[in-house]
Amino acid sequence: MRHTRQEEEIMKLSMWNIANRLSSFDLELNIDEKAPAILNSARLAYATNCVHVYSEKDCVVCNGEGNIIKIHNMKLTQAFEIIQGTFDYFEDWSQQIGEAIDEGNYQEVMNLSWYVFQNPLVLFDGNNKMLGLTKQYGPDDLDNEWAYIYRYGYSSLNAVNMMKRQYSNIAFHRHGSQSYKFNSNQMMRYSGIYYGMYYNDMSCGHLNLLARDRTLNEGDYQLLDFLARRLEPSLGQFHTNITQSNHNVFYNILFGKPYDEKKLNTQMHYQQWNADDIYQLALIQLKSDSDKKEFRINLDTLAHMILRKAAKCITLKKSPYILILANYDLNADQTIMTFFKDLISNNPVSIGFSLPCKGLKRANRLYKQARSAIYYGSLFCRDKRFYHFFDYAFDFIVDSSSLSDCVNACMPGIVELWEMQQGSGDEMLSTLKCFLDNERSASKTAAKLYTHRNTILYRIQKIQDILKCDLDDVYVRDYCRISMKTLELYQQKSTMGTLCSSVSNYPPPSEKKLSPD
């Protein structure tokens, strides 16, 4: 059954659609490059939004609202039957496509599509898995990339990287169609159209139409748009049913939902990420608008722009937020931080940054931290609109009722020192505690620990290198102290009194309801 307005609409044609269908005849074309798809049928007399078919000298003229196709060496009755037959053909095709989509038979959708495009077409899901391609072409009929997709069911990493290199100015994950062309390449020889598909504000797949047997024109863009809009609701629902959650594996990880390990590994390869990288999340909150439709449009526009500017990151949407996940410390990237500051200057947005964390498995804490940064930041510095969780972690810990949340909010450098102490008995953490307790006096600390002063100075320098912050800052010292106290409490309350070797073994934090406004 079909449930959306897009799926129920009657298919209309443009003169380009008709010309492509009649390409084997002797034609003379005078069609505007952007001739719209508004035609309902053929007529022997003029009617609005119909193709008027009539004789003129030695040819038959097909006039579609001023766009002309002249067919030579053909009688009027035969030409009229062919033109009207084209409308009937597309109506049948649309029905067959709908039935195949309803059955989830995406391979059949691709096979049927070849008859209208007369060119290779391949369909991918939101995780770059091939769902179907036009089997009228074998694995060796196009290029190396087609053969790879045909055999393995995924795009090759080299092809993905090549697309990013040659078309860095194009956001291949935005909604709609974009054209591309390769000069000459053994791996990818054919130009084409890329169509990014979205459902419920999330990418659910894309279509690639290649110009192998016929030059592409406006009619192909129109048909591809029609096909994509028929596919989008089905693909969105298809992925929801498979994962019982949002189909994007990074989205599921961030929100502690089930995900497919194989899909995660594939996506990590595409991103060239490693599971033990440093991960950080930036959360962009768009100011609420009384007009919900306008708000969705603005959020979508902003997300598409960010996709282009933050190409190395994963960009997701969760209204009223846009999530940007990076496999590095965003604060060290001057280019993207400058972009964020420009974003704030020119848009009604606030940005919250989580703490960096080591390992993707710990990323389920990042959304709460970035969201809390905006919440606490707006309480103390409403006009700033640029908030780091680091600056409000002390407030978060004091305000939290969950020990697990507090542990996750501890200063990363303190956590690293604590894990070093648990793993090998390292004395760095105890040295720092004594140093702070003795008002940062190296001499008093040395006397207290029965250690030479130079040794203490050496340790403090190493500690500051790990913390990556200045112990002369009052807030940094307070954050260090409350982090150490939190970890000591966690250690004491560990189950059965056993010492926990890693914070990553602690259960993920529960969601605390915050009011960002």
XYZ file of C-alpha atoms in Angstrom:
517
model
C 0.000 0.000 0.000
C 1.121 3.549 -0.677
C 0.764 6.108 2.066
C 2.293 9.381 0.864
C 1.072 12.154 -1.376
C 4.212 11.902 -3.499
C 3.524 8.252 -4.225
C -0.122 8.846 -5.155
C 0.472 11.737 -7.547
C -0.098 11.257 -11.268
C 3.086 11.164 -13.271
C 3.448 14.083 -15.680
C 5.940 14.264 -18.529
C 8.105 16.923 -20.087
C 8.971 17.169 -23.758
C 12.426 15.871 -22.843
C 10.865 12.658 -21.494
C 9.008 12.210 -24.772
C 12.055 13.058 -26.911
C 14.183 10.525 -25.032
C 11.541 7.876 -25.615
C 11.424 8.673 -29.369
C 15.199 8.899 -29.843
C 15.257 6.086 -32.431
C 13.118 8.135 -34.870
C 14.151 10.971 -37.191
C 13.607 13.928 -34.848
C 14.142 17.669 -34.884
C 14.126 19.186 -31.392
C 13.403 22.718 -30.241
C 12.977 22.211 -26.496
C 13.895 24.600 -23.698
C 16.685 23.218 -21.541
C 14.472 23.416 -18.434
C 11.156 22.425 -20.037
C 8.945 21.415 -17.062
C 7.144 18.120 -16.490
C 3.542 19.390 -16.840
C 2.103 17.315 -19.699
C -0.818 14.935 -19.092
C -1.555 13.385 -22.513
C -1.563 13.866 -26.301
C -4.331 15.673 -28.271
C -5.109 16.306 -31.929
C -6.412 19.716 -30.885
C -4.802 22.154 -28.475
C -5.489 21.612 -24.764
C -3.694 23.041 -21.734
C -0.822 20.892 -20.423
C -1.148 18.433 -23.318
C 0.942 17.674 -26.388
C -0.766 19.056 -29.477
C 0.027 16.717 -32.411
C -0.546 18.049 -35.968
C 0.872 17.901 -39.517
C 3.062 20.631 -40.937
C 4.480 20.313 -44.466
C 6.508 17.081 -44.594
C 6.607 16.312 -40.865
C 4.483 15.840 -37.757
C 4.756 18.507 -35.062
C 4.397 17.675 -31.384
C 3.872 20.943 -29.500
C 3.992 20.791 -25.740
C 3.266 24.293 -24.425
C 5.672 25.869 -26.908
C 8.347 23.168 -26.851
C 8.584 21.418 -30.199
C 9.456 17.932 -31.427
C 9.250 17.423 -35.197
C 9.055 13.834 -36.435
C 10.081 13.316 -40.042
C 8.946 10.505 -42.363
C 5.866 9.618 -40.342
C 2.103 9.965 -40.786
C -0.027 11.950 -38.356
C -2.097 8.994 -37.137
C 1.009 6.895 -36.473
C 2.766 9.772 -34.679
C -0.270 10.479 -32.489
C -0.502 6.834 -31.451
C 3.198 6.800 -30.578
C 2.976 10.001 -28.501
C -0.130 8.884 -26.637
C 1.461 5.464 -26.239
C 4.398 7.171 -24.513
C 2.044 8.571 -21.867
C 0.438 5.156 -21.433
C 3.868 3.539 -21.164
C 5.032 5.855 -18.385
C 1.762 5.374 -16.506
C 2.292 1.583 -16.597
C 5.945 2.026 -15.610
C 4.969 4.183 -12.649
C 2.508 1.531 -11.464
C 5.074 -1.276 -11.834
C 7.670 0.785 -9.964
C 5.207 1.391 -7.146
C 4.415 -2.313 -6.829
C 8.119 -3.262 -6.734
C 8.806 -0.592 -4.087
C 5.881 -1.807 -1.970
C 7.395 -5.304 -2.068
C 10.847 -3.977 -1.148
C 12.191 -5.413 -4.422
C 14.729 -2.695 -5.185
C 16.545 -4.811 -7.748
C 13.353 -4.981 -9.807
C 12.998 -1.204 -9.481
C 16.427 -0.816 -11.063
C 15.675 -3.306 -13.827
C 12.425 -1.501 -14.684
C 14.182 1.853 -14.604
C 16.547 0.885 -17.372
C 13.650 0.935 -19.859
C 13.057 4.653 -19.280
C 16.622 5.826 -18.683
C 18.392 3.553 -21.196
C 21.510 3.985 -19.061
C 23.067 2.271 -16.019
C 21.497 3.091 -12.649
C 22.525 1.951 -9.155
C 20.729 2.397 -5.823
C 22.493 2.584 -2.426
C 21.120 2.709 1.100
C 22.184 5.226 3.751
C 25.266 3.152 4.586
C 26.545 2.925 0.976
C 25.306 -0.632 0.547
C 24.101 -1.401 -2.967
C 20.387 -2.336 -2.992
C 20.074 -2.814 -6.741
C 21.578 -1.969 -10.107
C 20.464 -2.310 -13.720
C 21.299 -5.943 -14.493
C 21.044 -5.187 -18.220
C 24.755 -4.407 -17.783
C 27.153 -7.093 -16.645
C 30.096 -6.613 -14.263
C 32.548 -5.932 -17.101
C 30.354 -3.645 -19.235
C 31.296 -0.290 -17.686
C 34.402 0.333 -15.593
C 36.332 -1.026 -12.611
C 34.084 0.656 -10.052
C 30.924 -0.837 -11.587
C 32.565 -4.252 -11.497
C 33.482 -3.771 -7.829
C 29.943 -2.733 -6.874
C 28.497 -5.592 -8.914
C 30.673 -8.172 -7.163
C 30.877 -6.864 -3.592
C 27.728 -4.805 -3.090
C 29.480 -1.620 -1.891
C 31.323 1.314 -3.442
C 35.093 0.985 -3.243
C 36.997 3.239 -0.834
C 39.129 4.556 -3.686
C 36.031 5.677 -5.579
C 34.588 7.443 -2.547
C 37.883 9.266 -1.927
C 38.182 10.156 -5.591
C 34.694 11.689 -5.616
C 35.571 13.754 -2.551
C 38.845 14.937 -4.102
C 37.517 15.867 -7.516
C 34.226 17.281 -6.247
C 35.155 18.811 -2.893
C 32.915 21.791 -3.747
C 29.820 19.572 -3.968
C 27.983 18.183 -0.929
C 27.198 14.689 -2.125
C 25.009 14.066 0.911
C 22.578 16.921 0.413
C 19.053 16.231 -0.770
C 18.454 16.275 -4.531
C 20.434 15.821 -7.727
C 23.948 16.926 -8.643
C 25.875 16.241 -11.831
C 29.481 15.134 -12.054
C 31.940 14.331 -14.830
C 35.289 12.534 -14.986
C 37.818 13.487 -17.621
C 39.327 10.047 -18.068
C 39.815 7.426 -15.418
C 40.056 3.652 -15.578
C 38.247 3.237 -12.271
C 35.322 5.602 -13.020
C 34.892 6.465 -16.675
C 31.339 7.780 -16.959
C 29.801 11.097 -15.967
C 26.361 11.109 -14.441
C 23.853 12.377 -11.897
C 24.039 11.751 -8.164
C 20.731 12.013 -6.253
C 20.883 12.143 -2.421
C 17.691 10.870 -0.768
C 16.337 11.882 2.654
C 13.507 10.672 4.900
C 12.516 12.317 8.193
C 15.526 14.643 7.969
C 17.994 11.758 7.666
C 19.914 10.470 4.662
C 18.379 7.153 3.595
C 20.265 6.461 0.363
C 21.332 7.740 -3.041
C 20.934 6.996 -6.750
C 23.676 7.139 -9.384
C 22.663 7.481 -13.042
C 25.549 7.060 -15.498
C 25.769 8.470 -19.025
C 26.976 5.395 -20.895
C 24.656 4.891 -23.883
C 22.921 8.269 -24.140
C 23.744 11.853 -23.155
C 21.747 12.894 -20.099
C 19.356 15.836 -20.240
C 16.641 17.591 -18.217
C 14.258 14.677 -18.765
C 16.624 12.387 -16.867
C 16.773 14.810 -13.933
C 12.965 14.904 -13.864
C 12.575 11.131 -13.989
C 15.286 10.640 -11.368
C 13.504 13.087 -9.065
C 10.197 11.254 -9.589
C 11.822 7.889 -8.871
C 13.710 9.161 -5.811
C 10.579 10.635 -4.242
C 8.854 7.268 -4.687
C 11.788 5.483 -3.047
C 12.457 7.782 -0.084
C 9.559 6.757 2.232
C 10.189 3.080 1.534
C 13.943 3.306 2.137
C 13.418 5.267 5.331
C 10.965 2.675 6.655
C 13.124 -0.187 5.366
C 16.109 0.900 7.445
C 13.964 1.642 10.479
C 12.656 -1.920 10.450
C 16.109 -3.463 10.069
C 17.832 -1.653 12.913
C 14.756 -0.980 15.067
C 16.245 2.493 15.257
C 17.630 5.219 13.064
C 19.549 3.599 10.213
C 22.705 5.689 10.656
C 25.115 3.677 12.816
C 26.833 6.776 14.242
C 23.459 8.169 15.301
C 22.703 4.902 17.090
C 26.068 4.911 18.864
C 25.621 8.491 20.059
C 22.214 7.672 21.537
C 23.037 4.222 22.899
C 20.789 2.377 20.430
C 21.429 -1.016 18.756
C 23.540 -0.934 15.614
C 24.931 -3.344 13.045
C 28.635 -3.993 13.730
C 29.291 -4.846 10.079
C 27.757 -1.555 8.909
C 29.788 0.306 11.527
C 33.011 -1.275 10.253
C 32.068 -0.341 6.690
C 31.330 3.255 7.653
C 34.568 3.478 9.650
C 36.457 2.401 6.531
C 34.673 5.021 4.422
C 35.506 7.725 6.954
C 39.033 6.342 7.440
C 38.411 6.390 11.185
C 39.738 4.076 13.880
C 37.756 2.906 16.895
C 40.413 4.217 19.318
C 40.604 7.745 17.823
C 39.834 10.818 19.904
C 36.139 11.681 19.365
C 34.316 14.928 20.040
C 30.815 16.218 19.323
C 29.706 19.732 18.427
C 26.000 20.391 18.883
C 24.447 23.283 16.945
C 21.109 24.466 18.287
C 18.947 26.529 15.963
C 16.750 29.093 17.711
C 13.126 27.945 17.796
C 10.716 29.480 15.299
C 6.959 29.783 15.766
C 6.533 28.597 12.179
C 7.394 24.883 12.371
C 7.618 24.460 8.603
C 9.984 27.397 8.277
C 12.059 26.024 11.145
C 12.444 22.640 9.416
C 13.481 24.347 6.187
C 16.048 26.490 7.999
C 17.418 23.503 9.903
C 17.735 21.531 6.671
C 19.463 24.418 4.884
C 21.892 24.858 7.754
C 22.650 21.131 7.832
C 23.410 21.051 4.104
C 25.816 23.972 4.441
C 27.573 22.320 7.383
C 27.900 19.093 5.394
C 30.005 20.996 2.878
C 32.125 22.823 5.430
C 32.718 19.873 7.766
C 33.448 17.245 5.135
C 35.741 15.212 7.418
C 33.012 14.859 10.055
C 29.695 13.045 10.356
C 26.756 15.477 10.297
C 23.391 14.362 11.676
C 20.103 16.029 12.592
C 17.996 15.709 15.727
C 15.642 18.682 15.846
C 16.337 21.328 17.061
C 19.988 20.282 16.844
C 22.581 19.491 14.207
C 25.226 17.044 15.444
C 28.796 17.124 14.146
C 30.890 14.121 15.170
C 34.651 14.295 14.582
C 37.411 11.759 15.156
C 39.754 14.436 16.520
C 39.757 17.349 18.946
C 37.724 20.041 17.167
C 39.345 22.779 19.246
C 42.661 22.074 17.536
C 41.159 22.622 14.063
C 41.431 26.361 13.483
C 39.612 26.194 10.155
C 36.469 24.607 11.524
C 36.519 26.702 14.703
C 36.660 29.842 12.560
C 33.720 28.491 10.572
C 31.759 27.868 13.791
C 32.406 31.433 14.955
C 31.238 32.793 11.598
C 28.180 30.569 11.891
C 27.246 32.162 15.196
C 27.838 35.660 13.845
C 25.472 35.172 10.912
C 22.822 32.750 12.184
C 20.517 32.416 15.229
C 22.396 29.427 16.629
C 24.257 28.336 19.747
C 27.032 25.736 19.718
C 27.958 23.336 22.493
C 31.106 21.191 22.536
C 31.515 17.945 24.429
C 34.725 16.856 26.074
C 36.991 14.853 23.749
C 36.981 11.145 24.569
C 39.226 8.295 23.491
C 37.376 5.541 21.669
C 34.104 5.429 19.744
C 32.547 3.120 22.345
C 32.528 6.035 24.808
C 30.773 8.379 22.373
C 27.334 7.790 23.918
C 28.217 10.399 26.579
C 29.037 13.161 24.090
C 25.507 14.299 23.185
C 24.583 14.881 26.812
C 27.770 16.845 27.423
C 27.353 19.089 24.366
C 23.691 19.660 25.203
C 24.586 20.451 28.812
C 27.240 22.910 27.640
C 24.508 24.906 25.876
C 22.190 24.605 28.883
C 24.665 25.754 31.555
C 26.348 28.207 29.221
C 23.028 29.920 28.483
C 22.424 30.256 32.234
C 25.679 32.109 32.886
C 26.608 33.646 29.514
C 23.450 33.817 27.386
C 24.963 36.205 24.833
C 28.091 34.121 24.273
C 26.390 31.294 22.286
C 29.694 29.370 22.048
C 29.970 26.903 24.917
C 32.515 24.242 25.858
C 31.465 21.567 28.339
C 34.958 21.866 29.870
C 34.011 25.331 31.149
C 30.790 24.081 32.781
C 31.767 20.569 33.874
C 32.100 21.688 37.502
C 28.512 23.000 37.420
C 27.322 19.803 35.767
C 28.938 17.577 38.401
C 27.568 19.658 41.266
C 24.076 19.639 39.726
C 24.042 15.963 38.731
C 22.295 13.223 40.685
C 24.049 10.406 38.806
C 27.528 9.190 39.729
C 27.976 7.685 36.266
C 27.274 11.089 34.678
C 29.783 12.679 37.052
C 32.456 10.108 36.180
C 31.917 10.771 32.470
C 32.198 14.516 33.119
C 35.595 14.299 34.829
C 38.500 16.120 33.217
C 39.918 13.795 30.522
C 43.492 14.373 31.681
C 42.580 13.422 35.261
C 40.852 10.283 33.982
C 44.035 9.415 32.070
C 46.171 9.878 35.186
C 43.688 7.841 37.233
C 43.761 4.964 34.752
C 47.579 5.068 34.721
C 47.538 4.748 38.497
C 45.055 1.859 38.412
C 47.013 0.049 35.724
C 50.622 0.382 36.883
C 50.668 2.161 40.215
C 51.886 5.363 38.572
C 52.401 8.204 41.085
C 51.403 11.119 38.855
C 47.856 11.447 40.210
C 48.911 11.290 43.871
C 51.646 13.834 43.119
C 49.105 16.220 41.584
C 46.747 15.826 44.544
C 49.536 16.577 47.009
C 50.732 19.505 44.880
C 47.252 21.091 44.915
C 46.764 20.371 48.627
C 50.012 22.216 49.337
C 49.115 25.370 47.429
C 51.229 24.380 44.396
C 54.460 24.514 46.350
C 57.045 22.152 44.863
C 59.126 22.278 48.079
C 56.192 21.399 50.360
C 55.072 18.659 47.971
C 58.600 17.193 47.863
C 58.793 17.198 51.661
C 55.370 15.598 51.989
C 56.215 12.840 49.507
C 59.841 12.424 50.634
C 60.911 13.124 47.043
C 63.525 15.483 45.592
C 62.132 18.869 44.530
C 63.487 18.499 40.973
C 61.617 15.201 40.652
C 58.393 16.945 41.693
C 58.977 19.736 39.179
C 59.575 17.142 36.452
C 56.361 15.296 37.354
C 54.293 18.498 37.425
C 55.527 19.397 33.942
C 54.525 15.951 32.643
C 51.175 16.252 34.399
C 50.472 19.593 32.739
C 51.386 18.069 29.357
C 48.770 15.365 29.959
C 46.128 17.776 31.285
C 46.741 20.230 28.421
C 45.705 23.107 30.684
C 47.295 25.599 33.080
C 47.276 24.789 36.804
C 47.619 28.498 37.546
C 43.958 28.833 36.502
C 41.634 28.677 39.522
C 38.839 26.925 37.579
C 41.261 24.294 36.262
C 42.404 23.510 39.802
C 38.814 23.258 41.049
C 37.917 21.002 38.107
C 40.950 18.810 38.860
C 39.956 18.480 42.524
C 36.314 17.623 41.895
C 37.339 15.135 39.179
C 39.761 13.378 41.535
C 37.141 13.331 44.309
C 34.529 11.902 41.927
C 36.869 9.110 40.809
C 37.810 8.304 44.409
C 34.112 8.015 45.293
C 33.488 5.848 42.240
C 36.386 3.604 43.239
C 35.036 3.200 46.772
C 31.536 2.374 45.548
C 32.667 -0.166 42.939
C 30.790 -3.431 43.167
C 32.123 -5.839 45.807
C 34.852 -3.320 46.645
C 36.916 -4.327 43.602
C 38.956 -1.710 41.809
C 37.754 -0.774 38.368
C 40.572 -0.548 35.854
C 38.840 1.695 33.335
C 36.084 4.294 33.356
C 34.910 2.840 30.054
C 33.584 -0.193 31.954
C 31.133 1.989 33.836
C 27.486 1.812 32.642
C 26.446 4.544 30.200
C 24.761 7.568 31.784
C 21.017 7.863 31.876
C 19.429 10.797 30.084
C 18.656 13.752 32.350
C 15.928 16.038 31.094
C 17.311 19.480 30.413
C 15.508 22.597 29.351
C 17.793 24.255 26.767
C 15.589 27.344 26.751
